[in-house]
JSON list of C-alpha atoms in Angstrom, two decimals:
[
{"chain": "A", "resi": 196, "resn": "MET", "atom": "CA", "xyz": [0.00, 0.00, 0.00]},
{"chain": "A", "resi": 197, "resn": "PRO", "atom": "CA", "xyz": [2.75, 2.53, 0.78]},
{"chain": "A", "resi": 198, "resn": "ARG", "atom": "CA", "xyz": [4.32, 1.83, -2.61]},
{"chain": "A", "resi": 199, "resn": "LEU", "atom": "CA", "xyz": [1.04, 2.64, -4.36]},
{"chain": "A", "resi": 200, "resn": "PHE", "atom": "CA", "xyz": [0.79, 5.91, -2.39]},
{"chain": "A", "resi": 201, "resn": "TRP", "atom": "CA", "xyz": [4.31, 6.98, -3.35]},
{"chain": "A", "resi": 202, "resn": "ALA", "atom": "CA", "xyz": [3.78, 5.99, -6.97]},
{"chain": "A", "resi": 203, "resn": "ALA", "atom": "CA", "xyz": [0.58, 8.06, -7.14]},
{"chain": "A", "resi": 204, "resn": "LEU", "atom": "CA", "xyz": [2.29, 11.00, -5.43]},
{"chain": "A", "resi": 205, "resn": "GLY", "atom": "CA", "xyz": [5.22, 10.78, -7.87]},
{"chain": "A", "resi": 206, "resn": "ALA", "atom": "CA", "xyz": [2.88, 10.66, -10.85]},
{"chain": "A", "resi": 207, "resn": "ALA", "atom": "CA", "xyz": [0.94, 13.69, -9.59]},
{"chain": "A", "resi": 208, "resn": "ALA", "atom": "CA", "xyz": [4.17, 15.63, -9.00]},
{"chain": "A", "resi": 209, "resn": "GLY", "atom": "CA", "xyz": [5.36, 14.68, -12.48]},
{"chain": "A", "resi": 210, "resn": "VAL", "atom": "CA", "xyz": [2.13, 15.97, -14.04]},
{"chain": "A", "resi": 211, "resn": "VAL", "atom": "CA", "xyz": [2.42, 19.26, -12.16]},
{"chain": "A", "resi": 212, "resn": "VAL", "atom": "CA", "xyz": [6.04, 19.72, -13.21]},
{"chain": "A", "resi": 213, "resn": "VAL", "atom": "CA", "xyz": [5.32, 18.91, -16.85]},
{"chain": "A", "resi": 214, "resn": "ARG", "atom": "CA", "xyz": [2.39, 21.35, -16.94]},
{"chain": "A", "resi": 215, "resn": "ARG", "atom": "CA", "xyz": [4.46, 24.17, -15.43]},
{"chain": "A", "resi": 216, "resn": "VAL", "atom": "CA", "xyz": [7.38, 23.54, -17.78]},
{"chain": "A", "resi": 217, "resn": "THR", "atom": "CA", "xyz": [5.01, 23.47, -20.78]},
{"chain": "A", "resi": 218, "resn": "LYS", "atom": "CA", "xyz": [3.36, 26.72, -19.66]},
{"chain": "A", "resi": 219, "resn": "THR", "atom": "CA", "xyz": [6.75, 28.41, -19.21]},
{"chain": "A", "resi": 220, "resn": "ALA", "atom": "CA", "xyz": [7.98, 27.15, -22.57]},
{"chain": "A", "resi": 221, "resn": "GLN", "atom": "CA", "xyz": [4.80, 28.42, -24.23]},
{"chain": "A", "resi": 222, "resn": "ALA", "atom": "CA", "xyz": [5.44, 31.89, -22.79]},
{"chain": "A", "resi": 223, "resn": "TYR", "atom": "CA", "xyz": [8.74, 32.05, -24.72]},
{"chain": "A", "resi": 224, "resn": "THR", "atom": "CA", "xyz": [7.33, 31.05, -28.10]},
{"chain": "A", "resi": 225, "resn": "PRO", "atom": "CA", "xyz": [6.54, 33.83, -30.60]},
{"chain": "A", "resi": 226, "resn": "GLU", "atom": "CA", "xyz": [2.82, 33.45, -29.88]},
{"chain": "A", "resi": 227, "resn": "GLY", "atom": "CA", "xyz": [3.42, 33.60, -26.13]},
{"chain": "A", "resi": 228, "resn": "VAL", "atom": "CA", "xyz": [5.59, 36.71, -26.43]},
{"chain": "A", "resi": 229, "resn": "ALA", "atom": "CA", "xyz": [2.98, 38.36, -28.67]},
{"chain": "A", "resi": 230, "resn": "HIS", "atom": "CA", "xyz": [0.28, 37.59, -26.12]},
{"chain": "A", "resi": 231, "resn": "GLY", "atom": "CA", "xyz": [2.39, 39.07, -23.33]},
{"chain": "A", "resi": 232, "resn": "LEU", "atom": "CA", "xyz": [3.09, 42.23, -25.31]},
{"chain": "A", "resi": 233, "resn": "ALA", "atom": "CA", "xyz": [-0.58, 42.57, -26.23]},
{"chain": "A", "resi": 234, "resn": "SER", "atom": "CA", "xyz": [-1.57, 42.45, -22.57]},
{"chain": "A", "resi": 235, "resn": "ILE", "atom": "CA", "xyz": [1.05, 45.11, -21.76]},
{"chain": "A", "resi": 236, "resn": "GLY", "atom": "CA", "xyz": [-0.33, 47.28, -24.58]},
{"chain": "A", "resi": 237, "resn": "GLU", "atom": "CA", "xyz": [-3.87, 46.91, -23.22]},
{"chain": "A", "resi": 238, "resn": "GLY", "atom": "CA", "xyz": [-2.67, 47.92, -19.77]},
{"chain": "A", "resi": 239, "resn": "LEU", "atom": "CA", "xyz": [-1.00, 51.02, -21.20]},
{"chain": "A", "resi": 240, "resn": "LYS", "atom": "CA", "xyz": [-4.17, 51.94, -23.08]},
{"chain": "A", "resi": 241, "resn": "GLU", "atom": "CA", "xyz": [-6.23, 51.63, -19.90]},
{"chain": "A", "resi": 242, "resn": "PHE", "atom": "CA", "xyz": [-3.70, 53.72, -17.98]},
{"chain": "A", "resi": 243, "resn": "ALA", "atom": "CA", "xyz": [-3.73, 56.44, -20.66]},
{"chain": "A", "resi": 244, "resn": "ALA", "atom": "CA", "xyz": [-7.53, 56.51, -20.62]},
{"chain": "A", "resi": 245, "resn": "ALA", "atom": "CA", "xyz": [-7.54, 56.89, -16.84]},
{"chain": "A", "resi": 246, "resn": "VAL", "atom": "CA", "xyz": [-5.00, 59.72, -17.04]},
{"chain": "A", "resi": 247, "resn": "ARG", "atom": "CA", "xyz": [-7.06, 61.50, -19.73]},
{"chain": "A", "resi": 248, "resn": "GLU", "atom": "CA", "xyz": [-10.19, 61.14, -17.62]},
{"chain": "A", "resi": 249, "resn": "GLY", "atom": "CA", "xyz": [-8.43, 62.62, -14.59]},
{"chain": "A", "resi": 250, "resn": "MET", "atom": "CA", "xyz": [-7.05, 65.48, -16.68]},
{"chain": "A", "resi": 251, "resn": "ASP", "atom": "CA", "xyz": [-10.52, 66.29, -18.01]},
{"chain": "A", "resi": 252, "resn": "ARG", "atom": "CA", "xyz": [-12.02, 66.22, -14.52]},
{"chain": "A", "resi": 253, "resn": "ARG", "atom": "CA", "xyz": [-9.29, 68.47, -13.14]},
{"chain": "A", "resi": 254, "resn": "GLU", "atom": "CA", "xyz": [-9.63, 70.88, -16.07]},
{"chain": "A", "resi": 255, "resn": "GLN", "atom": "CA", "xyz": [-13.34, 71.21, -15.36]},
{"chain": "A", "resi": 256, "resn": "GLU", "atom": "CA", "xyz": [-12.59, 71.88, -11.67]},
{"chain": "A", "resi": 257, "resn": "LEU", "atom": "CA", "xyz": [-10.06, 74.57, -12.62]},
{"chain": "A", "resi": 258, "resn": "ARG", "atom": "CA", "xyz": [-12.43, 76.17, -15.13]},
{"chain": "A", "resi": 259, "resn": "VAL", "atom": "CA", "xyz": [-15.10, 76.48, -12.45]},
{"chain": "A", "resi": 260, "resn": "ALA", "atom": "CA", "xyz": [-12.58, 77.70, -9.86]},
{"chain": "A", "resi": 261, "resn": "LEU", "atom": "CA", "xyz": [-11.26, 80.37, -12.23]},
{"chain": "A", "resi": 262, "resn": "GLY", "atom": "CA", "xyz": [-14.75, 81.38, -13.24]},
{"chain": "A", "resi": 263, "resn": "ILE", "atom": "CA", "xyz": [-14.27, 80.61, -16.92]},
{"chain": "A", "resi": 264, "resn": "ASP", "atom": "CA", "xyz": [-17.40, 78.48, -17.24]},
{"chain": "A", "resi": 265, "resn": "THR", "atom": "CA", "xyz": [-19.54, 80.57, -14.90]},
{"chain": "A", "resi": 266, "resn": "GLY", "atom": "CA", "xyz": [-19.04, 83.76, -16.88]},
{"chain": "A", "resi": 267, "resn": "THR", "atom": "CA", "xyz": [-17.36, 85.76, -14.12]},
{"chain": "A", "resi": 268, "resn": "LEU", "atom": "CA", "xyz": [-14.12, 86.04, -16.10]},
{"chain": "A", "resi": 269, "resn": "ASP", "atom": "CA", "xyz": [-13.76, 86.62, -19.80]},
{"chain": "A", "resi": 270, "resn": "ALA", "atom": "CA", "xyz": [-11.05, 84.84, -21.78]},
{"chain": "A", "resi": 271, "resn": "GLU", "atom": "CA", "xyz": [-8.55, 87.74, -21.55]},
{"chain": "A", "resi": 272, "resn": "GLN", "atom": "CA", "xyz": [-8.91, 88.06, -17.77]},
{"chain": "A", "resi": 273, "resn": "ALA", "atom": "CA", "xyz": [-8.47, 84.30, -17.39]},
{"chain": "A", "resi": 274, "resn": "ARG", "atom": "CA", "xyz": [-5.33, 84.38, -19.55]},
{"chain": "A", "resi": 275, "resn": "GLN", "atom": "CA", "xyz": [-3.85, 87.22, -17.47]},
{"chain": "A", "resi": 276, "resn": "LEU", "atom": "CA", "xyz": [-4.68, 85.37, -14.26]},
{"chain": "A", "resi": 277, "resn": "LEU", "atom": "CA", "xyz": [-2.94, 82.24, -15.52]},
{"chain": "A", "resi": 278, "resn": "GLU", "atom": "CA", "xyz": [0.16, 84.20, -16.60]},
{"chain": "A", "resi": 279, "resn": "ASP", "atom": "CA", "xyz": [0.42, 86.28, -13.40]},
{"chain": "A", "resi": 280, "resn": "PRO", "atom": "CA", "xyz": [-1.71, 84.82, -10.59]},
{"chain": "A", "resi": 281, "resn": "PHE", "atom": "CA", "xyz": [-0.79, 87.60, -8.14]},
{"chain": "A", "resi": 282, "resn": "GLY", "atom": "CA", "xyz": [-1.31, 90.44, -10.60]},
{"chain": "A", "resi": 283, "resn": "ASP", "atom": "CA", "xyz": [-0.01, 93.96, -10.11]},
{"chain": "A", "resi": 284, "resn": "ALA", "atom": "CA", "xyz": [-1.51, 94.26, -6.61]},
{"chain": "A", "resi": 285, "resn": "SER", "atom": "CA", "xyz": [1.38, 92.43, -4.95]},
{"chain": "A", "resi": 286, "resn": "ALA", "atom": "CA", "xyz": [3.94, 94.55, -6.80]},
{"chain": "A", "resi": 287, "resn": "GLN", "atom": "CA", "xyz": [2.35, 97.76, -5.44]},
{"chain": "A", "resi": 288, "resn": "GLN", "atom": "CA", "xyz": [2.43, 96.67, -1.80]},
{"chain": "A", "resi": 289, "resn": "PRO", "atom": "CA", "xyz": [5.83, 97.29, -0.23]},
{"chain": "A", "resi": 290, "resn": "GLY", "atom": "CA", "xyz": [7.31, 94.34, 1.58]},
{"chain": "A", "resi": 291, "resn": "SER", "atom": "CA", "xyz": [5.01, 91.77, 0.01]},
{"chain": "A", "resi": 292, "resn": "PRO", "atom": "CA", "xyz": [7.08, 88.77, -1.14]},
{"chain": "A", "resi": 293, "resn": "ARG", "atom": "CA", "xyz": [6.76, 87.59, -4.72]},
{"chain": "A", "resi": 294, "resn": "PRO", "atom": "CA", "xyz": [6.70, 83.79, -5.09]},
{"chain": "A", "resi": 295, "resn": "ASP", "atom": "CA", "xyz": [9.08, 83.94, -8.06]},
{"chain": "A", "resi": 296, "resn": "ALA", "atom": "CA", "xyz": [11.60, 86.11, -6.24]}
]
């Protein structure tokens, strides 16, 4: 009986080893490499889509915060605010630090 147990255990271990070796060998064939690269490409596409979605969401938040979409600022005022966020007011106040100084 113990011999039958060890024979069955050896056969099961042999099957597991052969399956793992076959799977690893398949990964290094041209088809396996192509499949791996395709899955990497899909991951990059998903990542790029998530980044674009986040950028769009943040742009909408900034547009509302700057008043561009609400009509409180016109395009020229928004452009000036983006170029010089502190405006001329900080330059006129003595002793006020400039962030770019």
